[in-house]
Coordinates of C-alpha atoms in Angstrom, one line a residue:
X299 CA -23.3 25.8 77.9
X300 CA -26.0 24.4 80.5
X301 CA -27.9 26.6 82.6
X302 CA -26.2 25.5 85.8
X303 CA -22.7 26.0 84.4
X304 CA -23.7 29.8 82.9
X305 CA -24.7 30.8 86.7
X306 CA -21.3 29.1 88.3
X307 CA -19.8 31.4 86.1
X308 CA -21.9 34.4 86.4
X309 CA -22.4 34.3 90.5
X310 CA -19.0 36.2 90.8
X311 CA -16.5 34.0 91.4
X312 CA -13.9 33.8 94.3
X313 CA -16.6 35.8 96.7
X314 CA -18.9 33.5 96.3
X315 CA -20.3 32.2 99.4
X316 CA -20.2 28.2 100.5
X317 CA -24.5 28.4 100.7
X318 CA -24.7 29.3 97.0
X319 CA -22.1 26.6 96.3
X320 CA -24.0 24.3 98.0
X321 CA -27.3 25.0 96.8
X322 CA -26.0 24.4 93.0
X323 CA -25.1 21.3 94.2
X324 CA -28.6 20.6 95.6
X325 CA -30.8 22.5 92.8
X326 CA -28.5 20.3 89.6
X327 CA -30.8 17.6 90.5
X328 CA -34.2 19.4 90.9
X329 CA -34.1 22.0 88.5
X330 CA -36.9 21.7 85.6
X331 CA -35.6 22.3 82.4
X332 CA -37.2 25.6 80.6
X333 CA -39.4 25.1 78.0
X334 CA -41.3 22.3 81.1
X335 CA -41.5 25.4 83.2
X336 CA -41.9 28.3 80.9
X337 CA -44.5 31.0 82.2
X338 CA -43.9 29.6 85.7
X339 CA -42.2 31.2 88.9
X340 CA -40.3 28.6 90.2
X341 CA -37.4 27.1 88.6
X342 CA -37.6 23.5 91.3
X343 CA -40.1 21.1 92.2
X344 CA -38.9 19.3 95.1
X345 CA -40.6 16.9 96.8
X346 CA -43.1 17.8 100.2
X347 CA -41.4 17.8 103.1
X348 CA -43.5 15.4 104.2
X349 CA -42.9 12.7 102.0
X350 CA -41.3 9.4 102.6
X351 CA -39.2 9.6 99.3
X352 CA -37.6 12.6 97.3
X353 CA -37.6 13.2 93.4
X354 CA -35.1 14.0 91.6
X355 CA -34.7 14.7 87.8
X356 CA -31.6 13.2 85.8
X357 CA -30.8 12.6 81.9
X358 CA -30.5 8.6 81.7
X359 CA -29.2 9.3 78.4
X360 CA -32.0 7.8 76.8
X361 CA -33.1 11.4 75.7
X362 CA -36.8 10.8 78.4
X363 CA -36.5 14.2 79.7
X364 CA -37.1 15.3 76.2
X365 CA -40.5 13.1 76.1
X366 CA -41.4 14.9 79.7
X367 CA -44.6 17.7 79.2
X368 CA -44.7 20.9 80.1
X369 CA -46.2 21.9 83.2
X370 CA -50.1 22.5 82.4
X371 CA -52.6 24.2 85.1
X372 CA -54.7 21.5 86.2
X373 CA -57.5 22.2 88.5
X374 CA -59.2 19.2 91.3
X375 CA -62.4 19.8 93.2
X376 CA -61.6 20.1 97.3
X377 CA -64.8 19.2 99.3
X378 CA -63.9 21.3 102.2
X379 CA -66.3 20.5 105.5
X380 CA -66.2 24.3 106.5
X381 CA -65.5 27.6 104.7
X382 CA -64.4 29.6 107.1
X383 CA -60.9 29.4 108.7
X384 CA -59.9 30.6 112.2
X385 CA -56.7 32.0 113.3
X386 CA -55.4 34.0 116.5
X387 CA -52.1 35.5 115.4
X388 CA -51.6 38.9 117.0
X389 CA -49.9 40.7 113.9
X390 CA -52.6 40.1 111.4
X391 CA -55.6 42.4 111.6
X392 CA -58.5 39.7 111.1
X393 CA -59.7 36.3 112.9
X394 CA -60.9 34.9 109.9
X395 CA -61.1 34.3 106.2
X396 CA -62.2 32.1 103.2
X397 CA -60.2 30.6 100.4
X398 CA -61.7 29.6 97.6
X399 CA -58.8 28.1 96.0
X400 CA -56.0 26.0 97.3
X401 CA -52.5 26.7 95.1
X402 CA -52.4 30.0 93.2
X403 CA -51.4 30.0 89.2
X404 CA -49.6 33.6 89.5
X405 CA -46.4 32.0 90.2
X406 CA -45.1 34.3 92.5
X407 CA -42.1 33.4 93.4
X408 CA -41.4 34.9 96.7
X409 CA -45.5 33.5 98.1
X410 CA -45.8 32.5 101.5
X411 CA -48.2 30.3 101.1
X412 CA -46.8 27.5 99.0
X413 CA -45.2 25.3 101.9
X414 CA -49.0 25.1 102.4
X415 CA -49.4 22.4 99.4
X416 CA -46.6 20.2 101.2
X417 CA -50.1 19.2 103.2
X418 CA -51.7 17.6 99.9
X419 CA -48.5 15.6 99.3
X420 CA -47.4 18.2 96.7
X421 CA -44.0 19.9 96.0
X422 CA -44.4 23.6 97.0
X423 CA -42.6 24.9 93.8
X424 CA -43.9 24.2 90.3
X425 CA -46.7 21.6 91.8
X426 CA -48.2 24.8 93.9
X427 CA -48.5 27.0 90.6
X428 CA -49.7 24.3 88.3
X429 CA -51.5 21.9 90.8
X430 CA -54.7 23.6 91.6
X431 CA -57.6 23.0 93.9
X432 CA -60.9 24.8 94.0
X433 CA -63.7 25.0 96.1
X434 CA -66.9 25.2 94.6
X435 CA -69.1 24.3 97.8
X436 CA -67.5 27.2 100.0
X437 CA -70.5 29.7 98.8
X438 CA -72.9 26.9 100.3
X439 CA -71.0 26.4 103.3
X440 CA -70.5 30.2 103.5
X441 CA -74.0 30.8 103.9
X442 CA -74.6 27.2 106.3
X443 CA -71.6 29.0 108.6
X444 CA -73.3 32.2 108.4
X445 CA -76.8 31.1 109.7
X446 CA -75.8 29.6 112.8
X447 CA -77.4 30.8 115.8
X448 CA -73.6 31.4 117.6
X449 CA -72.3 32.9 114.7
X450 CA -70.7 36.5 116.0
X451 CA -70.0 39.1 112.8
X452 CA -66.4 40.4 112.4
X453 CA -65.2 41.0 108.7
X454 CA -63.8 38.2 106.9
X455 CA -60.7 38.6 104.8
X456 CA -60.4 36.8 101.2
X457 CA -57.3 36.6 99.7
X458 CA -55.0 36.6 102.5
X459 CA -53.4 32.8 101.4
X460 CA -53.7 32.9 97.7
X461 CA -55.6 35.0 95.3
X462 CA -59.3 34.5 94.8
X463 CA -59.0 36.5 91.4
X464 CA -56.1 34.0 89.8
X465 CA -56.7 33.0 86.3
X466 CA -59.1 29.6 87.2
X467 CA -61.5 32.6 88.9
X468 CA -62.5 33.6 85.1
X469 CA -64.1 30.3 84.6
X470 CA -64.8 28.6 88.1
X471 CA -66.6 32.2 89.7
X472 CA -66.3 31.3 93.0
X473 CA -65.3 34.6 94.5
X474 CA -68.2 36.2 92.9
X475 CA -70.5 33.5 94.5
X476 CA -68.9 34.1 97.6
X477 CA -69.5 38.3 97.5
X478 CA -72.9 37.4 96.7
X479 CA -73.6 35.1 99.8
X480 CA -71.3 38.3 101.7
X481 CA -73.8 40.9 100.2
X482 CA -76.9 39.4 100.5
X483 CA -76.2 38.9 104.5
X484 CA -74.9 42.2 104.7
X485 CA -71.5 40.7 105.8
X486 CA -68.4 43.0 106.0
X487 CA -65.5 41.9 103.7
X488 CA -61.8 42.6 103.1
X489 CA -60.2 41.6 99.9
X490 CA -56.7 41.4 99.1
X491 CA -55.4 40.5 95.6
X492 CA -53.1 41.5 92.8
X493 CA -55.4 40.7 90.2
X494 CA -57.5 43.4 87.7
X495 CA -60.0 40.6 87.8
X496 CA -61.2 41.9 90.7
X497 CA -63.0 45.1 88.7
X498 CA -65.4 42.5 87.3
X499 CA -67.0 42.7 90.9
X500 CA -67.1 45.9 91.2
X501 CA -71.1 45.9 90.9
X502 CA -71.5 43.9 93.2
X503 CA -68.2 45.4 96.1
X504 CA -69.7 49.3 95.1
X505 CA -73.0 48.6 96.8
X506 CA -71.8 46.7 100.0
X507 CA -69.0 49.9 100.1
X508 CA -72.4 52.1 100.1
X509 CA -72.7 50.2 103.2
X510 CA -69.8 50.5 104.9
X511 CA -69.3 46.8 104.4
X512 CA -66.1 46.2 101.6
X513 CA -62.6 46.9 101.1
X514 CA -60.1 45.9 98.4
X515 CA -56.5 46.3 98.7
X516 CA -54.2 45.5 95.6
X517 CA -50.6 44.4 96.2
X518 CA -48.3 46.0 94.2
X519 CA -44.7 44.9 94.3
X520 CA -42.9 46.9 91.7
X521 CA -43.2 49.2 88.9
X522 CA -40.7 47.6 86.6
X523 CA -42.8 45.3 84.2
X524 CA -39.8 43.4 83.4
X525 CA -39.1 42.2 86.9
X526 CA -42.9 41.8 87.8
X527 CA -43.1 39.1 85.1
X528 CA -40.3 37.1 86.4
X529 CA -41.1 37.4 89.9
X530 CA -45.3 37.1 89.2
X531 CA -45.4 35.6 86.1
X532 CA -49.1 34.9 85.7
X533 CA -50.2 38.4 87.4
X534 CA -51.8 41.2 86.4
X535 CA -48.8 43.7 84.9
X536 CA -48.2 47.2 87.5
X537 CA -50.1 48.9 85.2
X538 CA -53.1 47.2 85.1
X539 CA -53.2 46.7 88.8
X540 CA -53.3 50.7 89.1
X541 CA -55.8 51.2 86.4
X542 CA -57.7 48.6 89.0
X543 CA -57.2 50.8 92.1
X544 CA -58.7 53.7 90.0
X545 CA -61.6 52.2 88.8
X546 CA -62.4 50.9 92.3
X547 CA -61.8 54.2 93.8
X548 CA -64.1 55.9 91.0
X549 CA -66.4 53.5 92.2
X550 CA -66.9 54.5 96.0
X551 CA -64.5 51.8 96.9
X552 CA -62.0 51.9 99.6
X553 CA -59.1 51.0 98.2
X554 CA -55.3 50.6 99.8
X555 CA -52.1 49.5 98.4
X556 CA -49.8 46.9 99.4
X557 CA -46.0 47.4 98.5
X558 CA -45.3 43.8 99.6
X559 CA -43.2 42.3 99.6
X560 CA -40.1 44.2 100.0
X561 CA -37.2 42.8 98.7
X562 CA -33.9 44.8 99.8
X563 CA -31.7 45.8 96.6
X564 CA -34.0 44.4 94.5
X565 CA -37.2 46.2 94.9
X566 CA -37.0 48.6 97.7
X567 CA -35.9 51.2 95.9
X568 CA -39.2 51.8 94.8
X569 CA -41.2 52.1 97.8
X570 CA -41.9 55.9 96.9
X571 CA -42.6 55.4 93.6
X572 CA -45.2 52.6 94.2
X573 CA -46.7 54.2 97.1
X574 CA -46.8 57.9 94.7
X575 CA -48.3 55.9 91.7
X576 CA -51.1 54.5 94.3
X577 CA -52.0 58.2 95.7
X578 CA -52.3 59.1 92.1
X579 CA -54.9 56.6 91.7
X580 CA -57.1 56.9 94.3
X581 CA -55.8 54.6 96.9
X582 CA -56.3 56.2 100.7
X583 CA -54.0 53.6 102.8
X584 CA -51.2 51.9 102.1
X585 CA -48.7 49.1 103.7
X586 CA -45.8 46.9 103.5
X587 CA -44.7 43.9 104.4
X588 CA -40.7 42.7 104.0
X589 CA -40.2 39.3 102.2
X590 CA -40.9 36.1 104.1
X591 CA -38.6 33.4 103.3
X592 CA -40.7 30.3 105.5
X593 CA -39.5 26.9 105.1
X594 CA -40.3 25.5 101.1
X595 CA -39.6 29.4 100.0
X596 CA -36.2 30.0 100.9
X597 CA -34.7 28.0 98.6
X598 CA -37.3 28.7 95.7
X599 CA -36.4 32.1 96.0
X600 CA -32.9 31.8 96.0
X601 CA -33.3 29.4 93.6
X602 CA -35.3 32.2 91.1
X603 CA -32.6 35.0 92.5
X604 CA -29.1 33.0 91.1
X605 CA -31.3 32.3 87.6
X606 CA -32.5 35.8 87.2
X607 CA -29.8 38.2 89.2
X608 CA -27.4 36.3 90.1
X609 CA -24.7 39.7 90.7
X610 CA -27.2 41.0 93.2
X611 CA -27.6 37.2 95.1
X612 CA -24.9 37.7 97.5
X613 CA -26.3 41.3 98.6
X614 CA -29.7 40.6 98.4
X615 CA -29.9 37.5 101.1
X616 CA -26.8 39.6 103.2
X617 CA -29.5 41.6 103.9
X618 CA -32.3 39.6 104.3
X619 CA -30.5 38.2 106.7
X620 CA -29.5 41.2 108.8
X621 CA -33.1 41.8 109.3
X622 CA -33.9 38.2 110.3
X623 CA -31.2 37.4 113.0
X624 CA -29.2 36.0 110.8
X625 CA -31.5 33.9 109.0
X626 CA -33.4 33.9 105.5
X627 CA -36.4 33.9 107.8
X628 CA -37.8 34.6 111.6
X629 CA -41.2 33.6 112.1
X630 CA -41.5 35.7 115.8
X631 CA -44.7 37.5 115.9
X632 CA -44.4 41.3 115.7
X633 CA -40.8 40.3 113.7
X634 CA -42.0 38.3 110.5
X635 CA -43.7 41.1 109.0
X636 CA -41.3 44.1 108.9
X637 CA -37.8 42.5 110.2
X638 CA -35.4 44.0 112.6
X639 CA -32.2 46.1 112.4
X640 CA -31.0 49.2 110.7
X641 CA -32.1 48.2 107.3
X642 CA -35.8 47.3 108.5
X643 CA -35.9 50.9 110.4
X644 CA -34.7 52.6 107.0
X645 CA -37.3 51.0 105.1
X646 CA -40.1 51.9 108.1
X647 CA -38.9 54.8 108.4
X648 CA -38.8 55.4 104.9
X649 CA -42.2 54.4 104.8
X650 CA -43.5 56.3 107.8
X651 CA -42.4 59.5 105.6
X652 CA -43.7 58.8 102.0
X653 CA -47.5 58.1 103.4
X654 CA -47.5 61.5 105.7
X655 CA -46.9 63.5 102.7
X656 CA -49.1 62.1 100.8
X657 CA -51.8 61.7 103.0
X658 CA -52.1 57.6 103.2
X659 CA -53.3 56.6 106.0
X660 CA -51.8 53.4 107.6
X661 CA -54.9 52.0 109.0
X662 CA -58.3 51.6 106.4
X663 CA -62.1 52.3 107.3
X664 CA -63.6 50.1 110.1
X665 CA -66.4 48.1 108.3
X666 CA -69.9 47.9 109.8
X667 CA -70.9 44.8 111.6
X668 CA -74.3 45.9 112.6
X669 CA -76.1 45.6 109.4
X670 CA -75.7 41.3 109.6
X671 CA -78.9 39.7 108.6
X672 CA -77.9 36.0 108.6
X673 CA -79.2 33.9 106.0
X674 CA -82.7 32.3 105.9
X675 CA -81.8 28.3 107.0
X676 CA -78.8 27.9 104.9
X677 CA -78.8 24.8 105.7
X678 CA -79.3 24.5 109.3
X679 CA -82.2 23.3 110.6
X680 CA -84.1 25.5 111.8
X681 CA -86.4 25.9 114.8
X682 CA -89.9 24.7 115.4
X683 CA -90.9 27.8 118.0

């Protein structure tokens, strides 16, 4: 019995709703076969959406999806023109950040930012985990950006697209070049990852901290090891990402925890328990963001949902949709981030109560901005007088 056959079977029957029927129809084609895709999130690799033509894999009967390899990480060099991106939405609490890598080899299957690889002609399933891009010039451009005369200090966030301390970060290092083109200007800094890799910094993040000039926050989207492997395959495990938060804490760090995303009747159940095991280890703020389903995602993750629950499917997007108008997403600012409805007020609600009693606060430290001494030339040419 096929895999596709085992969840017709499995996705309870006569109740069944016409989408799921419809998206078996359209994953038969697409779906990568196991042992191409094992260790991965997604189950699909669909073509871009902005491609002229659209792949689809079929047995010819000439046994060639036998002779097909497994998906392998492979890593190109992007030669960006600036580091720093700009943006001016009102629900995020930064203007800018740096990525140093484009595609993120955790897998996670519920990530926003893989419809973002559809812009290098690449499917935004197994192409976005496997597919990688790094940036080895952004410390140099960093520092270029940084020395300009009309450059204005506000803190830049790293990590808020994919995650500077995936695997290729062990061996490429461009996050630790970055910190120390951050420290050495005295540059405030916000970090957002799920990795433990991020302790390996911690020399470096413990004396701009001293300074009033770093934060980390660690997402942590469930407790249950089991579930965090199939939904972030190549992550750190829960536990490690707490025994991360401690040591950062330990080290004078601020630190806050992310319960994000929050799935309903999947992972929402453990909102207290995550936010409780964060307290415990030294985390002072926390947050949460409901699942985002935008464009490419939606059907990955429903996709990842019939493979891995299929008997929770029907509930699990029911509600999604009753905090999204109806809709596996809304992207309306002030909407996209915590939903709308009963079931998002529970959750906030739910929320609001579990950091009071603990103490989390919901907002972090302000970082300085007034220690900023911008790099010597960096190069920009400098002034004769």
């Amino acid at each position: 019995m096929n895999e596709l056959t085992q969840l017709r079977q499995d996705a309870f029957a006569p109740a069944h709703t016409a989408d799921i029927a419809d998206h078996l129809v359209e994953a038969s084609g697409l779906r990568i076969e196991v042992d191409r895709r094992r260790g991965r999130g997604a189950g699909l690799n669909p073509s871009g959406r902005f491609e002229d033509q659209r792949r689809e894999v079929f047995d010819d009967g000439w046994q060639t999806l036998e002779e097909l390899e497994p998906f392998k990480t492979e890593v190109q060099v992007e030669k960006p023109k600036t580091a720093i991106t700009r943006n001016e939405s009102p629900d995020i609490p930064f203007d800018r950040s740096v990525n140093p890598y484009r595609g993120c080899e955790h897998g996670c299957i519920y990530c926003f930012a893989r419809p973002s690889h559809s812009y290098m002609g690449l499917s935004a399933g197994l192409d976005f985990e496997a597919k990688l891009f790094a940036k080895p010039d952004a410390p140099r451009l960093l520092e270029r950006e940084l020395s300009r005369r009309e450059y204005k200090v506000k803190p830049i966030a790293i990590g808020t697209n994919t995650d500077p301390y995936q695997p290729i970060e062990k061996e490429w290092r461009i996050m630790r070049q970055l910190l120390e083109v951050l420290a050495k200007a005295n540059h405030p800094v916000m970090i957002v990852t799920k990795s433990a890799l991020v302790t390996r910094d911690i020399d470096i993040l413990s004396e701009m901290a001293a300074k009033g000039l770093a934060k980390v926050a660690l997402s942590v989207t469930t407790l249950d090891r089991k579930l965090a492997r199939t939904m972030e395959p190549r992550a750190s495990t829960p536990t490690r990402r707490l025994e991360a938060v401690q040591q950062l804490s330990a080290a004078g760090i601020p630190v806050s925890v992310l319960a994000s995303p929050i799935i309903p009747a999947l992972n929402d159940h453990e909102l207290e328990r995550i936010l409780e095991a964060a307290q415990a280890a030294g985390a002072t703020t926390a947050s949460y963001i409901l699942l985002r389903l935008p464009l490419e995602v939606s059907p990955l993750f429903r996709d990842w949902l019939l493979r891995h629950y299929p008997d929770r499917y029907r509930h699990v997007m029911s509600l999604i949709r009753s905090m999204r108008g109806g809709k596996d997403y809304d992207a309306e600012f002030g909407k996209r981030m915590k939903g709308a409805g009963p079931y998002a007020w529970q959750i906030s609600r739910r929320f609001e109560i579990a950091t009071k009693r603990l103490g989390l606060a919901r907002r972090g430290v302000a970082l300085r901005d007034d220690l900023f001494i911008p790099p010597a030339g960096g190069g920009v040419q400098l002034s004769l007088l």
